[in-house]
Amino acid sequence: MSSNEGDLVVASQKGDLEAFNELVLCYQDRIYSLAMRILGDQDSAEDVTQNTFLTAYLNLPRFRNGSFRSWLYRIATNACYDVHRRHKRYPVLSIESEELDEERFLPLKDFSGSNTLPEMEVERHELEQAVQHALNRLEVDQRTIVVLIDQQDLDYQEAAQALRIPIGTVKSRLARARLRLRQLLGNSGGIR
């Protein structure tokens, strides 16, 4: 935890709402990205993000000199697991077809003056879709570890703290998840 972040946490624990708002601004995009990658649903990811910060705020007095980032990610992953269990128990059916939901349209973009060619943008978007689709096919514990380490840049120790599992378990889940991703992406013409 950086000294500035540590100061913000201490100030937040003393009731400084501005300090907590700075922590929210620092982490909200990362927490949303984590939830979106794990759950694959925008509304659920927004709810998890909001609930993560509410839970963190309410539990700040119990936070003790550790990694604030790991603590926050633990709250977020637990919230994602809760949503995942709830959806498993009570599936939500969409009126729209699954194909329409998977095929998100590219936003109209002005490529004049841009270094990115439209073809490259389409390829990048298709690759992102393939990776997200493959991630969604992983077991939730494997998906979570890939998102934490490969996309959120947590180290093994931080991921272990966030998930409350041993480092060895982090490494083995990550290895199995990466192998499964390679298989899934290889079968769909993705990255090998």
GROMACS .gro file of C-alpha atoms in nm, residues 35-41 102 128-147 177 180-181 184-185:
model
   33
   35ALA     CA    1  -1.679  -0.794  -1.181
   36MET     CA    2  -1.753  -0.761  -1.553
   37ARG     CA    3  -1.490  -1.021  -1.644
   38ILE     CA    4  -1.608  -1.265  -1.378
   39LEU     CA    5  -1.983  -1.221  -1.426
   40GLY     CA    6  -2.003  -1.117  -1.792
   41ASP     CA    7  -2.307  -0.899  -1.722
  102GLU     CA    8  -2.294  -1.213  -2.745
  128GLU     CA    9  -1.168  -0.948  -2.694
  129GLN     CA   10  -1.501  -1.122  -2.757
  130ALA     CA   11  -1.331  -1.459  -2.804
  131VAL     CA   12  -1.132  -1.417  -2.482
  132GLN     CA   13  -1.439  -1.309  -2.284
  133HIS     CA   14  -1.641  -1.599  -2.425
  134ALA     CA   15  -1.361  -1.840  -2.326
  135LEU     CA   16  -1.340  -1.681  -1.979
  136ASN     CA   17  -1.715  -1.728  -1.935
  137ARG     CA   18  -1.673  -2.100  -2.005
  138LEU     CA   19  -1.422  -2.144  -1.721
  139GLU     CA   20  -1.531  -2.249  -1.374
  140VAL     CA   21  -1.587  -1.938  -1.163
  141ASP     CA   22  -1.283  -2.006  -0.938
  142GLN     CA   23  -1.055  -2.037  -1.242
  143ARG     CA   24  -1.208  -1.733  -1.410
  144THR     CA   25  -1.157  -1.528  -1.095
  145ILE     CA   26  -0.789  -1.618  -1.063
  146VAL     CA   27  -0.719  -1.535  -1.430
  147VAL     CA   28  -0.893  -1.199  -1.398
  177ALA     CA   29  -0.720  -2.200  -1.612
  180ARG     CA   30  -0.817  -2.448  -2.044
  181LEU     CA   31  -0.815  -2.101  -2.204
  184LEU     CA   32  -1.085  -2.302  -2.576
  185LEU     CA   33  -0.918  -2.029  -2.780
   0.00000   0.00000   0.00000
